[in-house]
Coordinates of C-alpha atoms and ligand atoms in Angstrom, one line a residue:
M1 CA -21.0 -28.0 24.7
K2 CA -22.0 -24.1 25.1
I3 CA -18.5 -23.6 25.5
T4 CA -17.1 -24.8 22.5
L5 CA -19.9 -23.3 20.0
F6 CA -19.7 -19.6 21.7
L7 CA -15.8 -20.3 20.8
L8 CA -16.1 -21.6 17.3
A9 CA -18.3 -18.6 16.2
L10 CA -15.4 -15.8 18.0
A11 CA -13.3 -17.8 15.3
T12 CA -15.0 -17.5 12.3
T13 CA -16.0 -14.0 12.9
A14 CA -12.7 -12.9 13.9
F15 CA -10.7 -14.6 11.2
A16 CA -11.6 -15.4 8.2
Q17 CA -10.5 -18.4 6.0
Q18 CA -7.7 -18.8 3.7
Q19 CA -8.3 -17.0 0.4
T20 CA -6.6 -17.7 -3.2
L21 CA -6.2 -14.9 -5.6
C22 CA -5.6 -15.1 -8.7
D23 CA -7.4 -13.1 -11.2
Q24 CA -6.5 -9.9 -12.5
Y25 CA -8.3 -7.7 -10.0
G26 CA -9.3 -10.7 -8.0
Y27 CA -10.3 -8.7 -4.3
Y28 CA -11.6 -10.1 -0.7
A29 CA -12.6 -8.4 1.4
S30 CA -13.0 -8.7 6.0
G31 CA -13.8 -6.0 8.5
S32 CA -12.0 -3.4 7.8
Y33 CA -9.3 -4.9 5.0
S34 CA -9.6 -6.0 2.0
V35 CA -6.6 -8.0 0.1
N36 CA -6.4 -7.0 -4.2
N37 CA -4.5 -9.0 -6.4
N38 CA -4.7 -5.7 -8.9
L39 CA -2.7 -7.3 -12.2
W40 CA -3.3 -3.2 -13.5
G41 CA -0.1 -3.6 -15.9
K42 CA 0.1 -7.5 -16.3
D43 CA 0.1 -6.5 -20.6
S44 CA 3.4 -4.5 -20.0
G45 CA 4.8 -8.3 -19.7
T46 CA 4.6 -11.8 -19.2
G47 CA 3.6 -13.7 -16.1
S48 CA 1.5 -14.4 -13.1
Q49 CA 0.7 -14.1 -10.2
C50 CA -1.3 -15.1 -7.0
S51 CA -2.2 -13.4 -3.5
Y52 CA -3.5 -15.2 -0.1
V53 CA -5.5 -13.8 2.9
N54 CA -3.8 -15.8 5.7
S55 CA -6.2 -14.2 8.5
V56 CA -8.1 -10.8 9.4
S57 CA -9.1 -9.8 12.5
G58 CA -10.0 -6.1 14.0
S59 CA -5.9 -5.4 14.7
G60 CA -4.9 -6.3 11.3
I61 CA -4.3 -8.1 8.4
S62 CA -1.7 -10.9 7.2
W63 CA -1.2 -12.1 3.5
Y64 CA 1.4 -12.9 0.6
T65 CA 1.7 -13.2 -2.7
T66 CA 4.1 -14.8 -5.3
W67 CA 5.0 -13.6 -8.3
T68 CA 7.5 -14.2 -11.5
W69 CA 7.1 -11.2 -14.0
S70 CA 9.3 -10.4 -17.1
G71 CA 9.5 -7.6 -20.2
S72 CA 9.3 -4.4 -20.2
E73 CA 11.9 -3.3 -17.3
N74 CA 10.6 0.2 -16.3
N75 CA 7.1 -1.1 -16.3
V76 CA 4.9 -1.7 -13.0
K77 CA 3.0 -5.1 -14.0
S78 CA 0.6 -5.1 -11.0
Y79 CA 0.3 -3.9 -6.8
P80 CA -1.1 -6.9 -4.7
N81 CA -1.8 -4.7 -2.1
S82 CA -4.3 -5.0 1.5
G83 CA -6.2 -1.8 2.0
L84 CA -8.9 -0.2 4.3
V85 CA -12.2 -0.5 3.4
N86 CA -14.6 1.7 4.1
L87 CA -12.8 4.2 4.5
K88 CA -14.6 7.5 6.0
K89 CA -13.9 10.4 3.7
Q90 CA -12.7 13.5 5.6
H91 CA -10.7 16.6 4.4
V92 CA -7.1 15.5 5.2
S93 CA -6.5 18.8 7.2
Q94 CA -9.5 17.9 9.4
I95 CA -7.3 13.6 9.9
S96 CA -6.2 14.5 13.5
S97 CA -3.8 10.2 12.7
I98 CA -3.4 7.7 10.5
P99 CA -1.4 5.1 12.4
T100 CA 0.1 2.1 11.1
S101 CA 1.9 -1.0 11.5
V102 CA 3.5 -3.6 9.1
K103 CA 6.1 -6.4 8.8
W104 CA 7.0 -7.9 5.8
S105 CA 9.6 -10.0 3.5
Y106 CA 10.7 -10.8 0.1
D107 CA 12.1 -14.5 -0.1
N108 CA 13.9 -13.2 -2.9
T109 CA 15.3 -9.6 -4.3
N110 CA 17.0 -10.4 -6.9
I111 CA 13.8 -8.7 -8.6
R112 CA 13.5 -5.5 -9.7
A113 CA 10.2 -4.0 -7.1
D114 CA 9.2 -1.4 -4.7
V115 CA 7.4 -2.0 -1.1
S116 CA 5.0 0.6 -0.6
Y117 CA 2.3 2.4 0.8
D118 CA -0.3 4.1 -1.5
L119 CA -2.2 7.1 -0.7
F120 CA -5.1 9.1 -2.9
T121 CA -7.0 12.0 -2.4
A122 CA -8.9 14.2 -4.4
A123 CA -10.7 17.6 -4.1
D124 CA -14.7 15.3 -5.0
I125 CA -15.4 13.5 -2.4
N126 CA -16.8 10.8 -5.4
H127 CA -13.7 10.4 -7.0
N128 CA -12.7 7.0 -8.6
T129 CA -10.9 4.9 -5.4
Y130 CA -8.1 3.8 -7.9
S131 CA -5.8 7.5 -8.7
G132 CA -6.5 10.8 -7.7
D133 CA -6.0 14.6 -7.7
Y134 CA -2.3 13.3 -5.7
E135 CA -1.2 10.8 -4.7
L136 CA 1.6 10.2 -1.7
M137 CA 3.5 6.7 -1.9
I138 CA 5.7 6.0 0.7
W139 CA 8.8 3.5 -0.5
L140 CA 9.8 1.0 2.4
A141 CA 12.2 -0.7 0.0
R142 CA 13.3 -0.4 -3.7
Y143 CA 15.5 -3.4 -5.2
G144 CA 17.2 -3.4 -8.9
Q145 CA 17.2 0.4 -8.5
V146 CA 13.9 0.9 -9.9
Q147 CA 12.6 4.9 -9.4
P148 CA 9.4 6.4 -8.5
I149 CA 7.8 9.0 -11.1
G150 CA 9.5 12.3 -11.9
S151 CA 12.8 13.5 -10.0
R152 CA 13.7 13.8 -6.6
I153 CA 13.6 17.1 -5.0
A154 CA 14.0 16.6 -1.7
T155 CA 15.5 14.8 1.8
A156 CA 13.0 14.8 3.8
S157 CA 13.1 14.0 7.6
V158 CA 9.6 12.6 8.6
G159 CA 8.5 10.5 11.7
G160 CA 12.0 9.6 13.0
N161 CA 13.3 8.3 8.9
T162 CA 15.3 10.4 6.6
W163 CA 13.3 9.8 3.1
E164 CA 14.5 10.9 -0.2
L165 CA 10.9 12.6 -1.8
W166 CA 10.5 12.1 -5.4
Y167 CA 7.6 14.1 -7.4
G168 CA 6.5 13.1 -10.9
A169 CA 3.0 14.3 -12.6
N170 CA 1.1 11.4 -14.3
G171 CA -1.5 13.1 -16.2
A172 CA -3.5 15.0 -13.9
Q173 CA -1.8 13.2 -11.0
K174 CA -0.1 14.6 -9.1
T175 CA 2.4 11.6 -7.4
Y176 CA 5.1 12.7 -4.2
S177 CA 6.6 9.5 -2.7
F178 CA 9.2 9.3 0.0
V179 CA 11.4 6.5 -0.7
A180 CA 13.6 4.8 2.6
S181 CA 17.6 4.5 1.8
S182 CA 17.3 0.8 2.1
P183 CA 14.9 -1.8 3.7
I184 CA 12.5 -1.4 6.5
T185 CA 10.9 -4.4 7.0
S186 CA 9.3 -3.0 10.6
W187 CA 7.9 0.1 10.5
S188 CA 5.1 1.8 12.5
G189 CA 4.6 5.5 12.3
D190 CA 2.1 7.6 11.7
I191 CA 1.3 8.7 8.1
K192 CA -0.1 11.8 9.1
G193 CA 2.6 13.4 9.3
F194 CA 3.5 12.7 5.4
F195 CA 0.5 14.9 4.8
D196 CA 2.2 17.6 7.2
Y197 CA 5.6 17.2 5.9
L198 CA 3.7 18.0 2.2
T199 CA 1.4 20.7 3.4
Q200 CA 4.3 23.2 5.4
H201 CA 6.9 22.4 2.1
Q202 CA 5.2 21.3 -0.8
G203 CA 1.9 23.6 -0.6
Y204 CA -0.3 20.3 -0.4
P205 CA -4.1 21.5 -0.4
A206 CA -4.9 19.2 2.4
S207 CA -7.6 21.6 3.5
S208 CA -9.5 20.4 0.3
Q209 CA -8.6 17.0 -0.1
Y210 CA -10.6 13.9 0.7
L211 CA -8.4 10.7 2.0
I212 CA -10.0 7.9 -0.8
T213 CA -7.7 5.6 -0.8
M214 CA -5.4 3.7 1.5
Q215 CA -3.6 0.6 0.8
F216 CA 0.0 -1.1 1.3
G217 CA 2.0 -3.7 -0.9
T218 CA 4.5 -4.1 -3.7
E219 CA 5.1 -3.4 -6.7
P220 CA 6.5 -5.6 -9.4
F221 CA 8.8 -4.9 -12.4
T222 CA 10.6 -7.9 -13.4
G223 CA 11.9 -11.1 -11.8
G224 CA 11.0 -13.4 -9.5
K225 CA 9.6 -16.3 -8.8
S226 CA 9.2 -14.5 -5.4
T227 CA 7.2 -14.2 -2.1
F228 CA 6.1 -11.3 -1.0
T229 CA 4.4 -11.9 2.8
V230 CA 2.7 -9.2 5.0
S231 CA 2.5 -11.1 8.2
N232 CA 0.5 -8.4 9.5
W233 CA 0.0 -5.3 8.3
S234 CA -2.8 -2.4 10.4
A235 CA -4.1 0.7 10.2
N236 CA -6.5 3.5 11.4
V237 CA -7.8 6.9 10.3
N238 CA -8.4 9.0 13.2
Ligands
NAG1 C1 -1.2 -6.7 14.5 O1 -0.3 -5.6 14.4 C2 -1.5 -4.6 15.7 C3 -1.0 -2.9 15.9 O2 0.7 -3.2 15.6 C4 -1.5 -5.1 16.8 O3 -2.7 -4.6 17.6 C5 -1.8 -6.3 16.7 O4 -1.7 -7.8 17.6 C6 -0.1 -7.7 15.8 N1 -1.3 -8.9 15.2 C7 -0.7 -10.0 15.6 C8 -1.7 -11.1 15.1 O5 0.5 -9.7 15.3

C-alpha cells in the first residue's frame, strides 16, 4: 500500500496530465518548461490551431500542435512553441553553454512553414520576453520556400552543420536566422556556439545582452491540416 501511494505521488509530480490549448495565447507551464499556442499573427489569415501537452519531466517536454491556415501566404500566423520558464537572466558572455536536443516530425509537409528555435536578448534585463534588441533564430527546416526576415548574408559553419545566415531588422529588433539546407528532424547542439559565431563575425555585443527568452516551435504561414509533433525537447542554460 505504501509503495503504491509513493508511486502515485511520483507519477503526478514527474508527469503532467495532457493539456489542450486552443486559445490565442493558451499557455501551460510545469517545472522548467512551458507550451504556448501563440496565435500572434492569426488576423493576417483564416484558420485554427490547438496545441497539446503530452508530458513534462525534468529532462524534457513532449507536445504537438495541429493547424490549418490560409490567406497572406507570406505572413506567419502563429508560433506554437515550447519554452524555458524561469530563465536565469544573465549576459550571453557569462553563459558557458546552452545544450539542447529535439526530435520532431510533421505529418504533412505540403505546407508553408518553418521549424525553429527562437531566442531573444536585450540590454535591459526587464525587457518584455516576446521581443528583444536581438533575435536569434535557428531554422531546422523550412517548407514551401518560406524565407527568414531580411536577406542572406553568409554561409556559416556552427556545431558541425552548415547554415545559411540571414539578417534583417524588424523595427528596433535585429534578427539573425541560421537556416539548415535540408530538414534536421533530430538535433542536439549547443546554442552558445551560434552566439559565439555572431560575436566573432557580426559584432554581436554578448557582454551587454541578457538572454531573456528561449523557445522551440514551428511558424505556420499557410497550409494544413498539419500536425507538428515534438516527441522530446530539452534545453538548459549553464
Ligand atoms: C529527452 O531528452 C533528454 C536529453 O537528451 C533525455 O535526457 C531524456 O531522457 C529524453 N526523454 C525522453 C522521454 O525521451
